[in-house]
Amino acid sequence: MFHGHRFDVYAEDDQGIIYDFEMQNEDQHDLAERISIYQGNLSRQALYAGQPFKKRKRTVVFFICDHDPYGLGWPSYALKVKLVGCPNFSVDNKETNVIVNLKTDVSQLTQAQREMVAYFNDGTVSGAFSQKLAAAVAEVKADAIRGGIYMTIEEYAALKSAYAREQGEEAERAKTIVGLAALNMSRAQIIEFLKTNMELSEEEAQAAYDNAMAAHA
């Protein structure tokens, strides 16, 4: 079975450019691979059957990260295709990838950029731009709820458990437990999930749940 996808925010402007905005709350060290998959999914909608390839619509993927993926302190990173042996030559395949670093130094940013960073970091609405942003987010959430396109509990659990197994760290397991509890899964359901997906015994699963919830309280 291939990896599925759910766009956080999908949009198309009046010029036909397709956008995908994604939030990345944890550094899972797989950002380049994630961007590639999301671009691939957008590409399926960028050209109709029978059209010449030159008609491919431009696709843009934004990943808004609460960490600095490259440690350079830049407010954003643009990823482009380069020609091997000629680094100053860019290949325009009509794919644009941008990573927004929410942990950047805001002193050099414009007012609108500072408002955006503050809003995504802690929900602060401090001006006209962030007011529009908050209103747009509320509208998208309402549409998502009506359309039933939010990630399901099963998909959320599978994603989090895969990362926890890969990292093998108790802290990541605790984040998974707290996340599942926030989705209104009961103690019994979470313990069963831990046993099935993380290969814990009954006693280990109970202890992991109790420790995670006590630390989160």
GROMACS .gro file of C-alpha atoms in nm:
model
  217
    1MET     CA    1   0.000   0.000   0.000
    2PHE     CA    2   0.136   0.342  -0.094
    3HIS     CA    3   0.155   0.634   0.148
    4GLY     CA    4  -0.164   0.842   0.143
    5HIS     CA    5  -0.187   1.215   0.188
    6ARG     CA    6  -0.408   1.484   0.332
    7PHE     CA    7  -0.334   1.845   0.248
    8ASP     CA    8  -0.353   2.083   0.545
    9VAL     CA    9  -0.457   2.369   0.315
   10TYR     CA   10  -0.507   2.333  -0.059
   11ALA     CA   11  -0.574   2.635  -0.280
   12GLU     CA   12  -0.560   2.754  -0.639
   13ASP     CA   13  -0.535   3.120  -0.742
   14ASP     CA   14  -0.681   3.301  -1.040
   15GLN     CA   15  -0.365   3.233  -1.242
   16GLY     CA   16  -0.406   2.858  -1.200
   17ILE     CA   17  -0.117   2.816  -0.954
   18ILE     CA   18  -0.183   2.534  -0.706
   19TYR     CA   19  -0.074   2.574  -0.344
   20ASP     CA   20  -0.032   2.337  -0.054
   21PHE     CA   21   0.037   2.470   0.296
   22GLU     CA   22   0.157   2.224   0.560
   23MET     CA   23   0.231   2.267   0.930
   24GLN     CA   24   0.531   2.075   1.067
   25ASN     CA   25   0.531   2.072   1.447
   26GLU     CA   26   0.814   1.824   1.501
   27ASP     CA   27   1.155   1.783   1.343
   28GLN     CA   28   1.129   1.430   1.208
   29HIS     CA   29   1.436   1.472   0.985
   30ASP     CA   30   1.244   1.385   0.671
   31LEU     CA   31   1.137   1.727   0.541
   32ALA     CA   32   1.289   1.688   0.193
   33GLU     CA   33   1.115   1.353   0.147
   34ARG     CA   34   0.784   1.494   0.270
   35ILE     CA   35   0.804   1.787   0.030
   36SER     CA   36   0.876   1.550  -0.258
   37ILE     CA   37   0.568   1.341  -0.180
   38TYR     CA   38   0.339   1.643  -0.151
   39GLN     CA   39   0.471   1.787  -0.476
   40GLY     CA   40   0.403   1.453  -0.641
   41ASN     CA   41   0.045   1.460  -0.520
   42LEU     CA   42  -0.003   1.816  -0.646
   43SER     CA   43   0.145   1.722  -0.982
   44ARG     CA   44  -0.140   1.479  -1.044
   45GLN     CA   45  -0.372   1.779  -1.056
   46ALA     CA   46  -0.140   2.006  -1.253
   47LEU     CA   47  -0.202   1.862  -1.600
   48TYR     CA   48  -0.514   1.726  -1.763
   49ALA     CA   49  -0.499   1.406  -1.967
   50GLY     CA   50  -0.402   1.481  -2.326
   51GLN     CA   51  -0.253   1.822  -2.252
   52PRO     CA   52   0.105   1.899  -2.361
   53PHE     CA   53   0.356   1.902  -2.076
   54LYS     CA   54   0.417   2.274  -2.129
   55LYS     CA   55   0.065   2.330  -1.997
   56ARG     CA   56   0.158   2.191  -1.656
   57LYS     CA   57   0.033   2.423  -1.383
   58ARG     CA   58   0.283   2.567  -1.139
   59THR     CA   59   0.266   2.399  -0.797
   60VAL     CA   60   0.387   2.552  -0.472
   61VAL     CA   61   0.441   2.368  -0.143
   62PHE     CA   62   0.488   2.567   0.179
   63PHE     CA   63   0.603   2.390   0.494
   64ILE     CA   64   0.559   2.609   0.801
   65CYS     CA   65   0.797   2.471   1.066
   66ASP     CA   66   0.826   2.551   1.435
   67HIS     CA   67   1.196   2.463   1.413
   68ASP     CA   68   1.486   2.573   1.195
   69PRO     CA   69   1.546   2.271   0.967
   70TYR     CA   70   1.888   2.386   0.846
   71GLY     CA   71   2.010   2.584   1.146
   72LEU     CA   72   2.102   2.895   0.946
   73GLY     CA   73   1.856   3.128   1.115
   74TRP     CA   74   1.695   3.232   0.786
   75PRO     CA   75   1.324   3.319   0.797
   76SER     CA   76   1.259   3.095   0.497
   77TYR     CA   77   1.435   2.849   0.268
   78ALA     CA   78   1.358   2.804  -0.103
   79LEU     CA   79   1.450   2.468  -0.256
   80LYS     CA   80   1.531   2.457  -0.628
   81VAL     CA   81   1.650   2.201  -0.880
   82LYS     CA   82   2.011   2.263  -0.986
   83LEU     CA   83   2.204   2.137  -1.285
   84VAL     CA   84   2.487   1.911  -1.170
   85GLY     CA   85   2.822   2.070  -1.253
   86CYS     CA   86   2.663   2.412  -1.303
   87PRO     CA   87   2.536   2.526  -0.961
   88ASN     CA   88   2.428   2.871  -1.082
   89PHE     CA   89   2.191   2.721  -1.337
   90SER     CA   90   1.841   2.658  -1.204
   91VAL     CA   91   1.598   2.420  -1.372
   92ASP     CA   92   1.240   2.545  -1.367
   93ASN     CA   93   1.016   2.238  -1.355
   94LYS     CA   94   0.726   2.456  -1.234
   95GLU     CA   95   0.764   2.324  -0.880
   96THR     CA   96   0.834   2.568  -0.598
   97ASN     CA   97   0.915   2.454  -0.244
   98VAL     CA   98   0.940   2.696   0.047
   99ILE     CA   99   1.015   2.621   0.412
  100VAL     CA  100   0.910   2.889   0.664
  101ASN     CA  101   1.113   2.900   0.986
  102LEU     CA  102   0.894   3.019   1.275
  103LYS     CA  103   1.194   3.032   1.511
  104THR     CA  104   1.380   3.296   1.313
  105ASP     CA  105   1.492   3.635   1.450
  106VAL     CA  106   1.195   3.859   1.372
  107SER     CA  107   1.386   4.188   1.399
  108GLN     CA  108   1.460   4.195   1.025
  109LEU     CA  109   1.112   4.095   0.914
  110THR     CA  110   0.835   4.315   0.779
  111GLN     CA  111   0.534   4.393   0.997
  112ALA     CA  112   0.319   4.138   0.814
  113GLN     CA  113   0.589   3.872   0.847
  114ARG     CA  114   0.624   3.939   1.220
  115GLU     CA  115   0.249   3.907   1.262
  116MET     CA  116   0.249   3.578   1.071
  117VAL     CA  117   0.531   3.434   1.283
  118ALA     CA  118   0.362   3.543   1.608
  119TYR     CA  119   0.028   3.399   1.498
  120PHE     CA  120   0.166   3.059   1.407
  121ASN     CA  121   0.388   3.043   1.715
  122ASP     CA  122   0.126   3.118   1.979
  123GLY     CA  123  -0.194   3.234   1.811
  124THR     CA  124  -0.132   3.604   1.876
  125VAL     CA  125  -0.343   3.840   1.664
  126SER     CA  126  -0.165   4.175   1.669
  127GLY     CA  127  -0.262   4.363   1.354
  128ALA     CA  128  -0.461   4.381   1.034
  129PHE     CA  129  -0.266   4.105   0.859
  130SER     CA  130  -0.294   3.853   1.142
  131GLN     CA  131  -0.664   3.935   1.178
  132LYS     CA  132  -0.717   3.837   0.814
  133LEU     CA  133  -0.500   3.530   0.866
  134ALA     CA  134  -0.699   3.419   1.170
  135ALA     CA  135  -1.026   3.469   0.983
  136ALA     CA  136  -0.899   3.266   0.687
  137VAL     CA  137  -0.782   2.984   0.915
  138ALA     CA  138  -1.122   2.975   1.087
  139GLU     CA  139  -1.295   2.952   0.749
  140VAL     CA  140  -1.068   2.670   0.633
  141LYS     CA  141  -1.128   2.478   0.955
  142ALA     CA  142  -1.503   2.513   0.915
  143ASP     CA  143  -1.485   2.384   0.557
  144ALA     CA  144  -1.260   2.099   0.666
  145ILE     CA  145  -1.500   1.991   0.938
  146ARG     CA  146  -1.797   2.001   0.701
  147GLY     CA  147  -1.605   1.814   0.435
  148GLY     CA  148  -1.468   1.556   0.673
  149ILE     CA  149  -1.108   1.602   0.555
  150TYR     CA  150  -0.934   1.620   0.890
  151MET     CA  151  -0.693   1.337   0.962
  152THR     CA  152  -0.872   1.045   1.126
  153ILE     CA  153  -0.770   0.906   1.463
  154GLU     CA  154  -0.641   0.590   1.294
  155GLU     CA  155  -0.423   0.786   1.051
  156TYR     CA  156  -0.294   1.010   1.329
  157ALA     CA  157  -0.212   0.708   1.545
  158ALA     CA  158  -0.037   0.525   1.264
  159LEU     CA  159   0.176   0.826   1.176
  160LYS     CA  160   0.277   0.894   1.535
  161SER     CA  161   0.349   0.532   1.617
  162ALA     CA  162   0.571   0.493   1.310
  163TYR     CA  163   0.780   0.788   1.422
  164ALA     CA  164   0.793   0.667   1.782
  165ARG     CA  165   0.913   0.323   1.673
  166GLU     CA  166   1.179   0.476   1.451
  167GLN     CA  167   1.311   0.705   1.721
  168GLY     CA  168   1.274   0.451   2.000
  169GLU     CA  169   1.247   0.726   2.256
  170GLU     CA  170   1.016   0.739   2.554
  171ALA     CA  171   0.958   1.111   2.500
  172GLU     CA  172   0.812   1.049   2.156
  173ARG     CA  173   0.592   0.771   2.293
  174ALA     CA  174   0.461   1.013   2.555
  175LYS     CA  175   0.378   1.270   2.285
  176THR     CA  176   0.185   1.003   2.101
  177ILE     CA  177  -0.015   0.914   2.413
  178VAL     CA  178  -0.098   1.277   2.489
  179GLY     CA  179  -0.194   1.334   2.126
  180LEU     CA  180  -0.427   1.036   2.124
  181ALA     CA  181  -0.584   1.148   2.451
  182ALA     CA  182  -0.646   1.489   2.296
  183LEU     CA  183  -0.841   1.308   2.025
  184ASN     CA  184  -1.073   1.172   2.297
  185MET     CA  185  -0.941   0.816   2.288
  186SER     CA  186  -1.000   0.644   2.622
  187ARG     CA  187  -0.731   0.499   2.848
  188ALA     CA  188  -0.827   0.147   2.743
  189GLN     CA  189  -0.814   0.237   2.372
  190ILE     CA  190  -0.473   0.401   2.405
  191ILE     CA  191  -0.333   0.108   2.602
  192GLU     CA  192  -0.461  -0.132   2.336
  193PHE     CA  193  -0.303   0.088   2.069
  194LEU     CA  194   0.033   0.081   2.252
  195LYS     CA  195   0.019  -0.296   2.280
  196THR     CA  196  -0.070  -0.344   1.914
  197ASN     CA  197   0.143  -0.078   1.747
  198MET     CA  198   0.439  -0.039   1.983
  199GLU     CA  199   0.466  -0.402   2.091
  200LEU     CA  200   0.435  -0.325   2.461
  201SER     CA  201   0.307  -0.564   2.721
  202GLU     CA  202  -0.008  -0.481   2.916
  203GLU     CA  203   0.200  -0.364   3.212
  204GLU     CA  204   0.435  -0.158   2.994
  205ALA     CA  205   0.146   0.006   2.811
  206GLN     CA  206  -0.032   0.094   3.136
  207ALA     CA  207   0.287   0.241   3.284
  208ALA     CA  208   0.361   0.438   2.966
  209TYR     CA  209   0.010   0.583   2.966
  210ASP     CA  210   0.010   0.672   3.336
  211ASN     CA  211   0.357   0.833   3.318
  212ALA     CA  212   0.274   1.034   3.008
  213MET     CA  213  -0.054   1.166   3.143
  214ALA     CA  214   0.096   1.246   3.484
  215ALA     CA  215   0.376   1.445   3.322
  216HIS     CA  216   0.126   1.628   3.102
  217ALA     CA  217  -0.109   1.718   3.388
   0.00000   0.00000   0.00000
